[in-house]
Amino acid sequence: MDAIHQRRSVRNYTSKAVDEAAIRTLLDAAVHAPTAMHQEPWSFAVIQDRNLLDRLSDCAKKQVQDEAQVSDSAKSQHKLHLVNNPEFHVFHNAGTLIVIYGKFTGPFVEADCWLAAENLLLAACAQGLGTCVIGFAVSALNTAEWKEELGIPAEMTAIAPIIVGEPAGETPPTSRKPPAILIWK
Ligand SMILES: Cc1cc2nc3c(=O)[nH]c(=O)nc-3n(C[C@H](O)[C@H](O)[C@H](O)COP(=O)(O)O)c2cc1C
């Protein structure tokens, strides 16, 4: 419960690199998630190369711009406002990006990968590391160009991109509505 309540989406990081042992601990936490039919349908990419992260951020911003231009919903306009800012980095300048890929398609592959993601987020929090899921990066990661550049097999799907790093300062808690209990018989 401590990790559940203390976890924040952190968007401000120090320049300190996350070491390999810490990343392996996070991956170990991820693969201990429950998995439908015990299929373990996940694979991971760890990206710490700054140049790659910057280029991927630029591509993700371009994708969001293209997608937002064909929709005038309030959410799209908010996204457009963010990505039109040249200072905005989709990875919030974190030094590590872990991407959870579904190895194949199937009815519970996404569920399994998100369960692995939550394990990873909570394990990181318990180790004093900050994380944030970066949905902004999903479209770019699933382009043929980026799969080829990163050496990801074409049949795999990027599901959960997660940045990891040492938090720079405190992140205030966000609020939650109480659980909406529909029935309790
Ligand atoms: C599927 C998903 C996609 C998200 N994408 C982004 C994103 O692209 N950029 C970002 O800064 N935060 C992103 N977030 C983080 C949410 O904004 C955050 O979880 C929410 O505001 C609640 O804040 P908390 O995680 O600190 O409780 C994403 C979260 C989820 C679950």
Short mmCIF file of C-alpha atoms and ligand atoms in Angstrom, two decimals:
data_model
loop_
_atom_site.label_atom_id
_atom_site.label_comp_id
_atom_site.label_asym_id
_atom_site.label_seq_id
_atom_site.Cartn_x
_atom_site.Cartn_y
_atom_site.Cartn_z
CA MET A 1 0.00 0.00 0.00
CA ASP A 2 2.91 2.38 0.65
CA ALA A 3 4.19 2.08 -2.93
CA ILE A 4 0.67 2.34 -4.34
CA HIS A 5 0.05 5.57 -2.46
CA GLN A 6 3.50 7.07 -2.93
CA ARG A 7 3.82 6.45 -6.70
CA ARG A 8 3.62 9.60 -8.81
CA SER A 9 4.00 10.26 -12.50
CA VAL A 10 7.33 12.07 -12.32
CA ARG A 11 8.10 14.64 -15.04
CA ASN A 12 11.27 16.19 -13.64
CA TYR A 13 14.51 14.21 -13.33
CA THR A 14 18.11 14.69 -12.26
CA SER A 15 20.82 13.81 -14.78
CA LYS A 16 21.90 10.77 -12.67
CA ALA A 17 21.80 7.59 -14.76
CA VAL A 18 19.79 4.57 -13.57
CA ASP A 19 22.24 1.69 -13.22
CA GLU A 20 21.93 -1.72 -14.80
CA ALA A 21 21.22 -3.54 -11.52
CA ALA A 22 18.26 -1.27 -10.77
CA ILE A 23 16.86 -1.77 -14.28
CA ARG A 24 17.21 -5.55 -13.99
CA THR A 25 15.28 -5.40 -10.69
CA LEU A 26 12.49 -3.50 -12.45
CA LEU A 27 12.37 -6.01 -15.31
CA ASP A 28 12.27 -8.85 -12.80
CA ALA A 29 9.30 -7.18 -11.08
CA ALA A 30 7.61 -6.76 -14.47
CA VAL A 31 7.88 -10.43 -15.46
CA HIS A 32 6.34 -11.53 -12.16
CA ALA A 33 2.99 -10.03 -13.16
CA PRO A 34 0.07 -12.37 -13.65
CA THR A 35 -0.19 -13.58 -17.24
CA ALA A 36 -3.14 -15.15 -19.04
CA MET A 37 -2.57 -18.83 -19.85
CA HIS A 38 0.95 -18.31 -18.51
CA GLN A 39 1.95 -16.99 -21.93
CA GLU A 40 4.36 -14.27 -20.70
CA PRO A 41 3.78 -12.33 -23.94
CA TRP A 42 6.18 -9.46 -23.13
CA SER A 43 9.59 -8.32 -24.28
CA PHE A 44 11.48 -5.21 -23.24
CA ALA A 45 13.60 -2.52 -24.81
CA VAL A 46 15.84 -0.37 -22.61
CA ILE A 47 16.91 2.89 -24.27
CA GLN A 48 19.42 5.16 -22.56
CA ASP A 49 21.07 6.71 -25.61
CA ARG A 50 20.28 10.44 -25.38
CA ASN A 51 20.43 10.97 -29.10
CA LEU A 52 17.91 8.18 -29.70
CA LEU A 53 15.61 9.53 -26.98
CA ASP A 54 15.74 13.04 -28.45
CA ARG A 55 15.02 11.80 -31.97
CA LEU A 56 12.22 9.54 -30.77
CA SER A 57 10.73 12.48 -28.86
CA ASP A 58 10.81 14.62 -32.02
CA CYS A 59 9.10 11.86 -34.05
CA ALA A 60 6.48 11.31 -31.35
CA LYS A 61 5.73 15.05 -31.32
CA LYS A 62 5.35 15.03 -35.09
CA GLN A 63 2.97 12.05 -34.90
CA VAL A 64 0.86 13.77 -32.23
CA GLN A 65 0.77 16.95 -34.37
CA ASP A 66 -0.39 14.97 -37.42
CA GLU A 67 -3.03 13.06 -35.43
CA ALA A 68 -4.29 16.17 -33.62
CA GLN A 69 -4.66 18.12 -36.86
CA VAL A 70 -7.45 15.83 -38.05
CA SER A 71 -9.40 16.19 -34.80
CA ASP A 72 -10.60 19.34 -33.07
CA SER A 73 -11.50 17.70 -29.75
CA ALA A 74 -10.40 19.52 -26.61
CA LYS A 75 -7.96 16.70 -25.79
CA SER A 76 -6.32 16.91 -29.22
CA GLN A 77 -6.00 20.67 -28.90
CA HIS A 78 -4.38 20.26 -25.47
CA LYS A 79 -1.92 17.74 -26.92
CA LEU A 80 -1.22 20.04 -29.85
CA HIS A 81 -0.51 22.92 -27.47
CA LEU A 82 2.02 20.72 -25.62
CA VAL A 83 3.83 19.35 -28.66
CA ASN A 84 3.98 22.73 -30.41
CA ASN A 85 6.25 23.93 -27.60
CA PRO A 86 9.84 23.40 -28.82
CA GLU A 87 10.95 22.95 -25.17
CA PHE A 88 8.56 20.04 -24.61
CA HIS A 89 10.31 16.65 -24.54
CA VAL A 90 7.91 13.68 -24.54
CA PHE A 91 10.28 11.80 -22.21
CA HIS A 92 10.58 14.79 -19.86
CA ASN A 93 14.37 14.57 -20.26
CA ALA A 94 14.54 11.27 -18.37
CA GLY A 95 17.69 9.28 -19.13
CA THR A 96 16.02 5.86 -19.36
CA LEU A 97 13.07 4.62 -21.37
CA ILE A 98 11.79 1.07 -20.91
CA VAL A 99 9.32 -0.07 -23.54
CA ILE A 100 7.15 -3.13 -22.91
CA TYR A 101 6.33 -4.87 -26.19
CA GLY A 102 3.66 -7.50 -26.80
CA LYS A 103 5.44 -10.37 -28.55
CA PHE A 104 2.34 -11.36 -30.51
CA THR A 105 -1.33 -10.44 -30.68
CA GLY A 106 -3.96 -12.12 -28.53
CA PRO A 107 -6.97 -11.25 -26.39
CA PHE A 108 -4.98 -10.71 -23.17
CA VAL A 109 -1.57 -9.62 -24.46
CA GLU A 110 -2.21 -5.94 -23.73
CA ALA A 111 -3.63 -6.75 -20.29
CA ASP A 112 -0.56 -8.81 -19.42
CA CYS A 113 1.79 -6.06 -20.58
CA TRP A 114 -0.04 -3.41 -18.56
CA LEU A 115 0.04 -5.63 -15.48
CA ALA A 116 3.79 -5.97 -16.02
CA ALA A 117 3.95 -2.18 -16.39
CA GLU A 118 2.23 -1.57 -13.06
CA ASN A 119 4.58 -4.02 -11.31
CA LEU A 120 7.48 -2.08 -12.80
CA LEU A 121 6.07 1.30 -11.72
CA LEU A 122 5.51 0.14 -8.15
CA ALA A 123 8.90 -1.58 -7.90
CA ALA A 124 10.58 1.61 -9.13
CA CYS A 125 8.72 3.67 -6.55
CA ALA A 126 9.80 1.26 -3.80
CA GLN A 127 13.42 1.79 -4.94
CA GLY A 128 13.10 5.60 -4.82
CA LEU A 129 12.98 5.91 -8.61
CA GLY A 130 10.52 8.07 -10.51
CA THR A 131 8.56 6.81 -13.52
CA CYS A 132 5.93 7.98 -15.95
CA VAL A 133 4.00 6.09 -18.64
CA ILE A 134 4.46 7.90 -21.96
CA GLY A 135 1.45 7.19 -24.13
CA PHE A 136 2.61 9.97 -26.46
CA ALA A 137 5.39 7.67 -27.73
CA VAL A 138 3.30 4.61 -28.65
CA SER A 139 2.46 5.59 -32.25
CA ALA A 140 6.04 6.51 -33.12
CA LEU A 141 7.42 3.32 -31.56
CA ASN A 142 5.04 1.24 -33.66
CA THR A 143 6.12 2.70 -36.99
CA ALA A 144 8.11 0.39 -39.25
CA GLU A 145 10.95 2.95 -39.22
CA TRP A 146 11.39 2.91 -35.46
CA LYS A 147 11.03 -0.86 -35.16
CA GLU A 148 13.78 -1.20 -37.73
CA GLU A 149 15.97 1.45 -36.11
CA LEU A 150 15.66 -0.24 -32.69
CA GLY A 151 15.88 -3.79 -34.05
CA ILE A 152 12.38 -4.76 -32.86
CA PRO A 153 10.72 -7.62 -34.79
CA ALA A 154 7.88 -6.32 -37.00
CA GLU A 155 5.27 -8.58 -35.35
CA MET A 156 5.82 -7.07 -31.91
CA THR A 157 3.74 -4.13 -30.66
CA ALA A 158 4.92 -1.36 -28.35
CA ILE A 159 2.35 -1.23 -25.55
CA ALA A 160 3.80 0.54 -22.53
CA PRO A 161 6.64 3.07 -22.81
CA ILE A 162 7.84 4.02 -19.32
CA ILE A 163 10.48 6.59 -18.42
CA VAL A 164 12.60 5.97 -15.33
CA GLY A 165 14.99 8.21 -13.44
CA GLU A 166 15.99 9.86 -10.18
CA PRO A 167 13.26 12.37 -9.31
CA ALA A 168 14.40 16.01 -9.10
CA GLY A 169 12.35 17.27 -6.16
CA GLU A 170 8.92 16.28 -4.98
CA THR A 171 5.91 15.55 -7.19
CA PRO A 172 2.65 16.48 -5.47
CA PRO A 173 0.01 13.73 -5.25
CA THR A 174 -2.86 13.67 -7.73
CA SER A 175 -6.41 13.15 -6.54
CA ARG A 176 -8.66 10.18 -7.21
CA LYS A 177 -12.41 9.87 -7.09
CA PRO A 178 -13.64 7.28 -4.58
CA PRO A 179 -14.33 3.85 -6.11
CA ALA A 180 -17.70 3.75 -7.87
CA ILE A 181 -19.16 0.54 -6.45
CA LEU A 182 -21.92 -0.61 -8.78
CA ILE A 183 -23.14 -3.57 -6.78
CA TRP A 184 -22.12 -5.33 -3.56
CA LYS A 185 -24.63 -8.10 -2.95
C1 LIG B 1 -1.77 4.82 -20.65
C2 LIG B 1 -1.16 6.06 -20.03
C3 LIG B 1 -0.56 6.99 -20.87
C4 LIG B 1 0.06 8.12 -20.31
N1 LIG B 1 0.74 8.98 -21.14
C5 LIG B 1 1.40 10.03 -20.61
C6 LIG B 1 2.21 10.86 -21.45
O1 LIG B 1 2.34 10.66 -22.67
N2 LIG B 1 2.88 11.89 -20.87
C7 LIG B 1 2.81 12.13 -19.52
O2 LIG B 1 3.45 13.06 -19.05
N3 LIG B 1 2.04 11.36 -18.69
C8 LIG B 1 1.36 10.31 -19.22
N4 LIG B 1 0.62 9.47 -18.39
C9 LIG B 1 0.57 9.73 -16.95
C10 LIG B 1 -0.82 10.25 -16.50
O3 LIG B 1 -0.96 11.59 -16.94
C11 LIG B 1 -0.90 10.15 -14.96
O4 LIG B 1 -0.86 8.78 -14.60
C12 LIG B 1 -2.19 10.80 -14.40
O5 LIG B 1 -2.20 12.18 -14.64
C13 LIG B 1 -2.34 10.54 -12.88
O6 LIG B 1 -1.19 11.02 -12.21
P1 LIG B 1 -0.31 10.05 -11.26
O7 LIG B 1 0.20 8.92 -12.12
O8 LIG B 1 0.81 10.90 -10.73
O9 LIG B 1 -1.22 9.54 -10.17
C14 LIG B 1 0.01 8.34 -18.91
C15 LIG B 1 -0.60 7.39 -18.09
C16 LIG B 1 -1.16 6.26 -18.64
C17 LIG B 1 -1.78 5.22 -17.71
#
